[in-house]
Coordinates of C-alpha atoms in Angstrom, one line a residue:
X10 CA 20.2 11.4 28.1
X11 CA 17.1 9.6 28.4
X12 CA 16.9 5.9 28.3
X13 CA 15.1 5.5 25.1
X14 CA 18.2 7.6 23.4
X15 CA 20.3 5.2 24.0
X16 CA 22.1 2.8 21.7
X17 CA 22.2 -1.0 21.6
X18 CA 25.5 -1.3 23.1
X19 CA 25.3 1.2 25.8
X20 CA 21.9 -0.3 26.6
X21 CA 23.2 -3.8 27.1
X22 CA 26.4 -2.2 28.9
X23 CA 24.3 -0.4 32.0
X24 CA 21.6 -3.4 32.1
X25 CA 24.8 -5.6 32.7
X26 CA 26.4 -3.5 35.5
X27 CA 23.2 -3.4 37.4
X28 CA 22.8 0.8 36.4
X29 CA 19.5 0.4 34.4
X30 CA 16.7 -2.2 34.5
X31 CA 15.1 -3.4 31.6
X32 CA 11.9 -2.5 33.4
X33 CA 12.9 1.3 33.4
X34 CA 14.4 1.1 29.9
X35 CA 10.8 -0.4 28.2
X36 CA 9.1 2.0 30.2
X37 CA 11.6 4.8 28.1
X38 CA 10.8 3.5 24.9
X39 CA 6.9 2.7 25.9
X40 CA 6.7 6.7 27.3
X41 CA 8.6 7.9 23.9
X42 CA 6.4 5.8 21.6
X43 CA 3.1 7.1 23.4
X44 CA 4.7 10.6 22.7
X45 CA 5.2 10.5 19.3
X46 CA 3.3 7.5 17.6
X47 CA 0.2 10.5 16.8
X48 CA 2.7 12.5 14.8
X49 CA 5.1 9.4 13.2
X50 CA 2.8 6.5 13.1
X51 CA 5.6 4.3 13.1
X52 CA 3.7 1.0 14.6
X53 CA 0.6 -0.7 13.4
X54 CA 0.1 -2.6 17.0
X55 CA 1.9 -1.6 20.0
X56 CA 2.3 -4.9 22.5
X57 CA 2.5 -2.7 25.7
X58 CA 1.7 -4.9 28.7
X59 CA 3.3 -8.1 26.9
X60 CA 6.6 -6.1 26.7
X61 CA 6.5 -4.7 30.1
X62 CA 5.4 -8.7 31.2
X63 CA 8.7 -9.1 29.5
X64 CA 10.8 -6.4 30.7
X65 CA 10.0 -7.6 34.7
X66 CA 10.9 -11.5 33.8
X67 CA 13.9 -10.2 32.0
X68 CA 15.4 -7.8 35.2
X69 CA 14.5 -11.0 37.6
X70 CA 16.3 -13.4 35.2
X71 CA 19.4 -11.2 35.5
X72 CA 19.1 -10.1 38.7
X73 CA 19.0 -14.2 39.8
X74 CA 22.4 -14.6 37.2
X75 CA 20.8 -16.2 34.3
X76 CA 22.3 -13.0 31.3
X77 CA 21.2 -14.0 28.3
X78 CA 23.7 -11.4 26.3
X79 CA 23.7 -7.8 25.0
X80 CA 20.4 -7.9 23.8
X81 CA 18.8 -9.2 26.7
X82 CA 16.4 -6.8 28.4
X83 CA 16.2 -4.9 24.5
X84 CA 13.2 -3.1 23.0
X85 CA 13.0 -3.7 19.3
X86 CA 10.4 -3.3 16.9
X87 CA 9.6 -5.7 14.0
X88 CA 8.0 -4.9 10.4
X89 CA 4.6 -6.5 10.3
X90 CA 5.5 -8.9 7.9
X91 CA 6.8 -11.2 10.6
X92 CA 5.3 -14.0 12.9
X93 CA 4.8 -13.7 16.7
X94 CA 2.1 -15.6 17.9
X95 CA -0.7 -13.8 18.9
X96 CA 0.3 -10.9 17.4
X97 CA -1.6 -9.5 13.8
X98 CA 0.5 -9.7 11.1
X99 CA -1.4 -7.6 8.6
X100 CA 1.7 -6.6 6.1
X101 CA -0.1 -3.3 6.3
X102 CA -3.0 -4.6 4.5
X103 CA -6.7 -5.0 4.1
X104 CA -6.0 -8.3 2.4
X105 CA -4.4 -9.3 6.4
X106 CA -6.5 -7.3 8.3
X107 CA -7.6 -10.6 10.4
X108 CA -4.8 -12.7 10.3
X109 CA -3.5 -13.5 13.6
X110 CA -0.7 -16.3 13.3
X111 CA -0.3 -19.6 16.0
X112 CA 3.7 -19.7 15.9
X113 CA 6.7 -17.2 16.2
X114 CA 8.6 -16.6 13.0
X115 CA 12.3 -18.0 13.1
X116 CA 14.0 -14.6 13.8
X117 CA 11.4 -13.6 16.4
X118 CA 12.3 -17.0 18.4
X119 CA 16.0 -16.4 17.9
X120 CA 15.2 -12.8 19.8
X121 CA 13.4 -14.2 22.7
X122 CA 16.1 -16.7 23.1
X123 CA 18.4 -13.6 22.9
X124 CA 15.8 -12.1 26.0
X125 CA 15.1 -9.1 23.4
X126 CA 11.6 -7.3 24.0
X127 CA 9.1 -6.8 21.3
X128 CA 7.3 -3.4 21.5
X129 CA 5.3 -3.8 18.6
X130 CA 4.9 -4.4 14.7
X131 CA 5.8 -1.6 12.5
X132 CA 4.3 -0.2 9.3
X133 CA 5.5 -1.6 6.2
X134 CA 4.0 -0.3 2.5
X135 CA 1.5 -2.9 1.6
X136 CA 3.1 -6.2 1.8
X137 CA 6.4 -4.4 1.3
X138 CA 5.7 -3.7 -2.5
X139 CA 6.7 -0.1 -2.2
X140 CA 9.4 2.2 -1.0
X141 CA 7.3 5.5 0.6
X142 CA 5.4 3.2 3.7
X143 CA 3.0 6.3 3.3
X144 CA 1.0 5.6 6.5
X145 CA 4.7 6.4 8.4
X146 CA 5.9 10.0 8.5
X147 CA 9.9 10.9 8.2
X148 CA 10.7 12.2 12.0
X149 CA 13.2 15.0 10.5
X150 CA 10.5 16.8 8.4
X151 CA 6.8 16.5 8.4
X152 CA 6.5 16.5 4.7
X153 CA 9.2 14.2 4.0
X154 CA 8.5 10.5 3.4
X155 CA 9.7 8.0 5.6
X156 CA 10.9 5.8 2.8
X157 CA 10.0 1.7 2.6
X158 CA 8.8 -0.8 2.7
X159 CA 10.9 -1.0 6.1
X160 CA 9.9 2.8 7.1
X161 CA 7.9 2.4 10.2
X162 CA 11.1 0.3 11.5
X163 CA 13.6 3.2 10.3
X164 CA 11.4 5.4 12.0
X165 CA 10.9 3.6 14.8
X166 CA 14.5 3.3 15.8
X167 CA 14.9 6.9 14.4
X168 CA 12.3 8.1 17.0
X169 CA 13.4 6.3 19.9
X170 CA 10.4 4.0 20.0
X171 CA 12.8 0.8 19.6
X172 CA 16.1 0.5 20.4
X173 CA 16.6 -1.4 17.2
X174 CA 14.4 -3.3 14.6
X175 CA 14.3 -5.4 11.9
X176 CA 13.2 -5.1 7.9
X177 CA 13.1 -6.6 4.9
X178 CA 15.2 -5.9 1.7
X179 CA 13.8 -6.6 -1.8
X180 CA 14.9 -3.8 -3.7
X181 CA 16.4 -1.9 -1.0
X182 CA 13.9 -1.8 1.5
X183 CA 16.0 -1.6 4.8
X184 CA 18.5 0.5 3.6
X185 CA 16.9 3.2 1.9
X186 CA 14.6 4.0 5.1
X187 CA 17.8 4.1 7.2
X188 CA 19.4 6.3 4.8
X189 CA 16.3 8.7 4.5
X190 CA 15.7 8.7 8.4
X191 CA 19.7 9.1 9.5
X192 CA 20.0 5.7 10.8
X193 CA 22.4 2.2 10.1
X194 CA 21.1 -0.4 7.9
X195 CA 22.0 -3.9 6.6
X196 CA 21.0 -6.4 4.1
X197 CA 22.7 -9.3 4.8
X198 CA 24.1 -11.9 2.4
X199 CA 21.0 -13.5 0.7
X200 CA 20.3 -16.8 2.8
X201 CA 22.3 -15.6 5.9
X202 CA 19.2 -14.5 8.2
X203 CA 16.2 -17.3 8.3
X204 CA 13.1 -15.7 5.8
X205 CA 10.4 -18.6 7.6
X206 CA 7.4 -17.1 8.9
X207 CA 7.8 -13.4 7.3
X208 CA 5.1 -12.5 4.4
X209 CA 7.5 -12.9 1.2
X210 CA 7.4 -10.6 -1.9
X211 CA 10.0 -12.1 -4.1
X212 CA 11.5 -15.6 -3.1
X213 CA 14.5 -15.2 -4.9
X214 CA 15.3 -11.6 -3.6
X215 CA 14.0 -11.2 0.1
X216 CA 16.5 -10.6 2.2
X217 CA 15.7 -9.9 6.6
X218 CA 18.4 -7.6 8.0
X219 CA 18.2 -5.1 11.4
X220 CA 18.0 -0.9 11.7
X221 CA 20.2 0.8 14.9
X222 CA 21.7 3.8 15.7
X223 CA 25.2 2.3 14.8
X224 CA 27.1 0.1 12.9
X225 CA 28.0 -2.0 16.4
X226 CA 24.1 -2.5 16.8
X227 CA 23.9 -4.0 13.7
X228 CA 26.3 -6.2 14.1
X229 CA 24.9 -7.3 17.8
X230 CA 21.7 -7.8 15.8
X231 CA 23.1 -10.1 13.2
X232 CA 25.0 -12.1 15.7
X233 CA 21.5 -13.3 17.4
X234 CA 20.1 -13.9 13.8
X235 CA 23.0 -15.5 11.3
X236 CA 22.6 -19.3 11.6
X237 CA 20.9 -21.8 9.7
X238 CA 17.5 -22.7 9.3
X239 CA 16.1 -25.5 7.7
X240 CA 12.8 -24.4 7.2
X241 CA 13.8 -21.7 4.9
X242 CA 14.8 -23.6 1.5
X243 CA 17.0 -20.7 0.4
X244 CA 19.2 -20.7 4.3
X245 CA 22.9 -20.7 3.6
X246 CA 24.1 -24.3 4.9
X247 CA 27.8 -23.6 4.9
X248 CA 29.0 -24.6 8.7
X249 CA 31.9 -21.2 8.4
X250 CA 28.3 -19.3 9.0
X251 CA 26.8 -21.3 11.4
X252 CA 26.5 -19.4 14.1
X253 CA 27.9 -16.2 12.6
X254 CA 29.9 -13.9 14.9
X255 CA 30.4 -10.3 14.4
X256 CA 32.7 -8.0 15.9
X257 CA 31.0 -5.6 17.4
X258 CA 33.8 -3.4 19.2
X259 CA 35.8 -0.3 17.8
X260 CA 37.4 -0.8 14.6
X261 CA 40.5 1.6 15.2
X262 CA 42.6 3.9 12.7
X263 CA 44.5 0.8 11.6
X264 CA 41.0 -0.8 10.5
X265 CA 41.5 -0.2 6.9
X266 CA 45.0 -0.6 6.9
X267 CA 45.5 -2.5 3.4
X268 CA 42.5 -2.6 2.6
X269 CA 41.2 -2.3 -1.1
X270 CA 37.7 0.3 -1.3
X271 CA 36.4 0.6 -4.9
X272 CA 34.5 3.5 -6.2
X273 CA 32.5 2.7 -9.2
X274 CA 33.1 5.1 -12.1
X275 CA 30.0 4.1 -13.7
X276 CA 26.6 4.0 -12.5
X277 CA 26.1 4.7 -8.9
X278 CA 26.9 7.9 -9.5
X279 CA 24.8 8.8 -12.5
X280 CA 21.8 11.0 -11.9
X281 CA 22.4 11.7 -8.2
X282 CA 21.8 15.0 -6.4
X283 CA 25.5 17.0 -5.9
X284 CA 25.0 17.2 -1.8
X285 CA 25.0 13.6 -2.1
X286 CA 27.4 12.9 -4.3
X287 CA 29.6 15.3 -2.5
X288 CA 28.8 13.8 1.0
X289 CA 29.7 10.3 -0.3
X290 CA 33.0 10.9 -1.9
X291 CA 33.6 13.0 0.9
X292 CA 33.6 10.0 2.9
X293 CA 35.7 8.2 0.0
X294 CA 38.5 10.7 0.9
X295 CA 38.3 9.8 4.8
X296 CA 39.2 6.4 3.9
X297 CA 41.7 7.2 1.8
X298 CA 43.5 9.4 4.4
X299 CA 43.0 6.5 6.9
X300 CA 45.1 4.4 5.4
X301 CA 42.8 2.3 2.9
X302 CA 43.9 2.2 -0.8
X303 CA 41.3 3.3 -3.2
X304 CA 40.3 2.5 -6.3
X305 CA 38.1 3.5 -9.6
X306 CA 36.2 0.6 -10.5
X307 CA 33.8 0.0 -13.7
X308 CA 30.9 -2.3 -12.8
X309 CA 29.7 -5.0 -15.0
X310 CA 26.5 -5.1 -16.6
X311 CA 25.1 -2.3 -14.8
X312 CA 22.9 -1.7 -18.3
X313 CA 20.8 -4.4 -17.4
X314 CA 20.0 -4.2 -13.8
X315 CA 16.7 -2.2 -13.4
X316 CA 15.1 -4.7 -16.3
X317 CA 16.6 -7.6 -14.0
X318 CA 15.2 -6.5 -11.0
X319 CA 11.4 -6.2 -12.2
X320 CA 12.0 -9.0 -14.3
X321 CA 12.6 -10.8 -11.2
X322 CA 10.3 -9.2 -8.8
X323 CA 7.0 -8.5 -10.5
X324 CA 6.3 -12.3 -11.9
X325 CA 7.5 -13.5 -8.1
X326 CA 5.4 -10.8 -6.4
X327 CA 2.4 -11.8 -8.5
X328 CA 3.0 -15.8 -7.9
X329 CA 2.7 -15.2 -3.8
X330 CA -0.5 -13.6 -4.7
X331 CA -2.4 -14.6 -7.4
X332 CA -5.0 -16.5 -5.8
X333 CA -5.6 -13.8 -3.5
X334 CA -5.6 -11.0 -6.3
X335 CA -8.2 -13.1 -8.2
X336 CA -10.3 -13.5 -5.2
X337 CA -10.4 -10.0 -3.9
X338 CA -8.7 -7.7 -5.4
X339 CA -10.6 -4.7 -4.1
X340 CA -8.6 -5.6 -0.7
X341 CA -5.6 -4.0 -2.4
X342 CA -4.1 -0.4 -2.6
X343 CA -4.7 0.6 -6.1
X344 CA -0.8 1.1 -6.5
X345 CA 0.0 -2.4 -5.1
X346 CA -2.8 -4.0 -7.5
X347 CA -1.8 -1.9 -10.6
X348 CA 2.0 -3.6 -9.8
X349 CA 0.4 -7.4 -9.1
X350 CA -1.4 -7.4 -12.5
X351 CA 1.1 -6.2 -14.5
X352 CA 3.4 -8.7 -13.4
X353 CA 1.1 -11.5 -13.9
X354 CA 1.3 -10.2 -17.5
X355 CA 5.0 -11.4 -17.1
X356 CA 6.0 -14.2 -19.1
X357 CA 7.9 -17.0 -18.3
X358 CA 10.4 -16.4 -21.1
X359 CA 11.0 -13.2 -20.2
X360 CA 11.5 -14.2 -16.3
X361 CA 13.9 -16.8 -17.0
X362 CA 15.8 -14.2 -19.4
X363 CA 15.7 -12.0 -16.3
X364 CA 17.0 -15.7 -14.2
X365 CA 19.8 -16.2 -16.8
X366 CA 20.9 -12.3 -16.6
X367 CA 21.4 -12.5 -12.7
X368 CA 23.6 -15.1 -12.9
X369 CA 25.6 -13.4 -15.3
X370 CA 25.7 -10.1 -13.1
X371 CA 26.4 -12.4 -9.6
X372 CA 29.5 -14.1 -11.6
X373 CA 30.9 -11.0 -13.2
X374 CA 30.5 -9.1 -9.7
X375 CA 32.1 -12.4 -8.0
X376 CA 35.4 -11.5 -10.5
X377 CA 35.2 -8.0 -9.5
X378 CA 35.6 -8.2 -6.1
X379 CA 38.4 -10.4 -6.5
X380 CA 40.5 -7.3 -6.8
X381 CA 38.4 -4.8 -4.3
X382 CA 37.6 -5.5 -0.6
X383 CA 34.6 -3.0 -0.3
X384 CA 32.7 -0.8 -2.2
X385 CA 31.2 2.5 -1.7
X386 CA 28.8 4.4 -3.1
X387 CA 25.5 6.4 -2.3
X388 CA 22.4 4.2 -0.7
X389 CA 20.1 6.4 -2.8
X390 CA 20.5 9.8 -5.0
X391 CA 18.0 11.8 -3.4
X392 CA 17.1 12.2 -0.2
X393 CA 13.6 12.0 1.4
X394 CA 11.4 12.8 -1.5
X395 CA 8.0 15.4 -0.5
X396 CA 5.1 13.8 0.3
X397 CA 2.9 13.5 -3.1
X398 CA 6.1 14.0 -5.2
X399 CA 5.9 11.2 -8.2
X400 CA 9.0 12.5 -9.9
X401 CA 12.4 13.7 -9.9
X402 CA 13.8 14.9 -13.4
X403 CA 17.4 15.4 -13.8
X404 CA 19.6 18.3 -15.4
X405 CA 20.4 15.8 -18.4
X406 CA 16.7 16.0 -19.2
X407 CA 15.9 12.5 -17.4
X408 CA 12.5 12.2 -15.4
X409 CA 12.3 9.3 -13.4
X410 CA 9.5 8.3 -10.5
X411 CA 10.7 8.3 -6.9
X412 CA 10.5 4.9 -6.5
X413 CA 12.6 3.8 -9.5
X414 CA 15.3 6.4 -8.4
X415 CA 15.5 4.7 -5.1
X416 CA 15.6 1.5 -6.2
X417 CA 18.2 2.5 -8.9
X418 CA 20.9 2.1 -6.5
X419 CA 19.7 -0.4 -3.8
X420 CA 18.5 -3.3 -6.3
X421 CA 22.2 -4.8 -7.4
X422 CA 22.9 -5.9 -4.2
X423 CA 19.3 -7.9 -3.8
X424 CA 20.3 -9.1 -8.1
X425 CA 23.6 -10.7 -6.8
X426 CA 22.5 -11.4 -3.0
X427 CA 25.7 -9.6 -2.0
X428 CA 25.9 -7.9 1.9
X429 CA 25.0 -4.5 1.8
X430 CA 25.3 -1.7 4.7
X431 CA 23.5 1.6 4.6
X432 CA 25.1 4.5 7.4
X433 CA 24.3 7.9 7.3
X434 CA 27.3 10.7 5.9
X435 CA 25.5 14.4 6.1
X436 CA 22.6 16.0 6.2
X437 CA 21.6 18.0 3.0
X438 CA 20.8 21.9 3.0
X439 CA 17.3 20.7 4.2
X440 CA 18.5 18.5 7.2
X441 CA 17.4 15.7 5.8
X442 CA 20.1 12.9 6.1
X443 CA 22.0 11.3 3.4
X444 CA 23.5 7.5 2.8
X445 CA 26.2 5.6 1.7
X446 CA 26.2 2.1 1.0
X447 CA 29.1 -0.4 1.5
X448 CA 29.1 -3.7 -0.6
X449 CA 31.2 -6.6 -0.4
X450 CA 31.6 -10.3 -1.3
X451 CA 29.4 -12.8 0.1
X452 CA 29.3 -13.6 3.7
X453 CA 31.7 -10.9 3.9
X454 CA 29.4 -8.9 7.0
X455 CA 32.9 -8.4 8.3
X456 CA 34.2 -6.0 6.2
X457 CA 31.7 -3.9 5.9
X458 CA 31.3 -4.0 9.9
X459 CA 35.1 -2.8 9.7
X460 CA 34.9 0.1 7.3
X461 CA 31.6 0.6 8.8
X462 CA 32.4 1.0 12.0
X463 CA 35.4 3.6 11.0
X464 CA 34.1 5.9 9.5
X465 CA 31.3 6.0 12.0
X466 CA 34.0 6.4 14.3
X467 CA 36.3 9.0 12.7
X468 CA 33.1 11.3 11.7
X469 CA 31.6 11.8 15.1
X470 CA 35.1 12.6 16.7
X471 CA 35.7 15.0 14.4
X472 CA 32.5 16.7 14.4
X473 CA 31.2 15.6 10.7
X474 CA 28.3 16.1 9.4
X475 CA 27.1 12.4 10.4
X476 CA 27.1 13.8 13.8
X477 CA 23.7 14.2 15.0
X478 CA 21.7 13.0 18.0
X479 CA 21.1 9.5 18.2
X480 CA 17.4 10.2 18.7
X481 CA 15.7 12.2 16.2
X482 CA 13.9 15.6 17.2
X483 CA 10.3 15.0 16.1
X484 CA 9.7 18.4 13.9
X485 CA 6.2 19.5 13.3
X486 CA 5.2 21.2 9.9
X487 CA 5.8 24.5 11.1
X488 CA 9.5 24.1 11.9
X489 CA 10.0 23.6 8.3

């Protein structure tokens, strides 16, 4: 195994008992990326002799006793929405293209405390209003997408080109990427990772979370980021979250001992492909034979999420840039400008209906989980759509566009601001990975770190279909 295959904890494990130097493990990751950045495209700017800079000061500030923690001598990669001085931040835009910022977003100074290496800023679609990132390509097929806006940091981590890396989440854009590239993905609870100094979409549902291999990783990740932060006006202030901890070691077979998993009987698994409806209850079962107790459960006001999510993020979208839009608009993608106007056309009636729904869906979901722990469902009902597909229809007769079928599934957990977790459970007949999402309650990262972490766990040691390498084999168009 190469060093660039590693995972997070592994990683940390061998640069803390002296068997691999940060130095030689950014050199892995800088050697992988160089290899396959012409085929995935993952990065926008690759920092190369800042992060080996960083890699030598991080091997002598071990080496002289001064260990920072597990993510210290870590590669990661970070969607180019986000600060660093020095460093572009274009959003994957014309609009950006000459933007360089003076000061380090909050999360990118809580990872250099943490001694974690940047490698670069990854693709995002434009200004993360999108879920293809169509400059990225999907490393387990050439003509699959990548998914978005957080694909170039999916694919990034999928690729071996970071060791981890972190996203945003609007509508879903963290974990659909990891579901669609076979890697771990988390949308924290909304206000529990600092938003200052990363290009916003939609104030109210922005979320920053981290991609890894595993469910541990993400949980490492978190740890460095959870606190709060005054300059973000939406940071959680509650002192039970400040600093957040996460358990990050093996869950064990009496993880889910008592524990209460609802299945939703309604919604989630509408209109969703059979492999991956088959795949996630497949994993429902697992649980069930590991000792949790499980549940059907009917969700609340699912009829009016998909009109509560646009009503909510097209106005918001359009607020951040209206003066921008009016000035040059030509600077836009034709799909993110046809999405900018129409939501200027938005009215403020109809956004605060949309305001005044959400609070109904966040206080009815607040009662249902007073009777479930966890739920479980997929992360998204297809898998990675073709490049240039614009549909999927349904047998029931139901066409949809590929972006409103992702979204379908990922946007209630951005509505209600509830902790979300995306791990990968099978591979389709194509190869192409498949998802399944774990919600819970509010500041309730734990649990789904728990049940996370188990079936992670329980499906690699039995050979499941959710065991795959850890690194991606890059696949050119003629091994499809």
């Amino acid at each position: 195994m190469q060093p660039f295959e590693l995972t997070v904890e592994d990683a940390a494990a061998a640069i803390a008992a002296r068997i691999l130097s940060p130095v030689e493990l950014v050199d892995s990751v800088l050697d992988r990326c160089e290899a396959v950045e012409q085929r995935l495209h993952a990065y926008v700017t690759v920092v190369a002799d800042r992060a080996r800079q960083d890699a030598r000061r991080a091997e002598k500030e071990i080496h002289d006793g001064l260990h920072r923690g597990p993510l210290h001598g870590i590669p990661y990669g970070l969607k180019d929405l986000f600060d660093v001085s020095g460093i572009p931040t274009t959003a994957s835009s014309r609009v950006w293209a000459d933007r360089v910022p003076d000061r380090d977003s909050t999360v990118a100074t809580r990872l250099t405390a943490a001694g974690a290496i940047l490698i670069g800023k990854t693709h995002t679609h434009e200004f993360a209003y999108g879920l293809l990132t169509p400059q990225t390509a999907n490393p387990w097929h050439a003509d699959a997408i990548a998914g978005g806006s957080s694909g170039g940091s999916a694919v990034a981590v999928a690729a071996g080109s970071a060791l981890f890396a972190l996203g945003t989440d609007t509508g879903g854009s963290i974990r659909i990427p990891a579901a669609l590239n076979g890697m771990v993905g988390l949308k924290p609870t909304y206000g529990l990772v600092s938003r200052h100094g990363v290009a916003p979409l939609a104030w109210s549902l922005d979320h920053v979370g981290p991609i890894a291999r595993t469910v541990r990783d993400t949980a490492t990740v978190l740890s460095a980021l959870a606190d709060h932060d005054p300059s973000d006006p939406a940071s959680a202030a509650a002192p039970a979250h400040s600093p957040a901890v996460y358990p990050a070691g093996p869950a064990g077979l009496r993880g889910l001992r008592g524990l209460r998993v609802g299945v939703p009987d309604t919604y989630y698994f509408d209109r969703v492909d059979p492999q991956v409806e088959a795949a996630v209850r497949e994993t429902v079962e697992l649980l069930g034979e590991l000792g949790a107790a499980v549940m059907p459960v009917t969700l609340p006001l699912v009829e009016h999420m998909e009109a509560t999510q646009w009503g909510l993020m097209a106005p918001e979208a359009s607020a951040v840039h209206e003066e921008t839009l009016r000035a040059a608009p030509h600077l836009y993608g034709p799909d993110i400008r046809l999405l900018l106007e129409a939501g200027s056309q938005v009215s403020a009636l109809d956004y605060l209906r949309a305001q005044r729904t959400r609070s109904l869906i966040s206080e009815a979901w607040i009662r249902l989980f007073g009777g479930v722990d966890v739920l479980i469902a997929p992360t998204s009902p297809i898998t990675a759509a073709r490049r240039g597909q614009e549909t999927v229809r349904w047998p029931d007769g139901v066409t949809e566009t590929v972006t409103d079928a992702y979204v379908r599934l990922s946007s209630p957990a951005n509505i209600t601001g509830f902790p979300a977790l995306s791990l990968p459970v099978g591979n389709d007949s194509a190869g192409l990975p498949i998802g399944a999402q774990l919600i819970a309650a509010p500041f309730s990262e734990s649990v789904l770190f728990r049940v996370g972490t188990v079936i992670e766990e329980q499906r690699t040691d039995t050979g499941g279909p959710a065991d795959v390498p850890r690194t991606v084999a890059i696949h050119d168009s003629s091994d499809s």
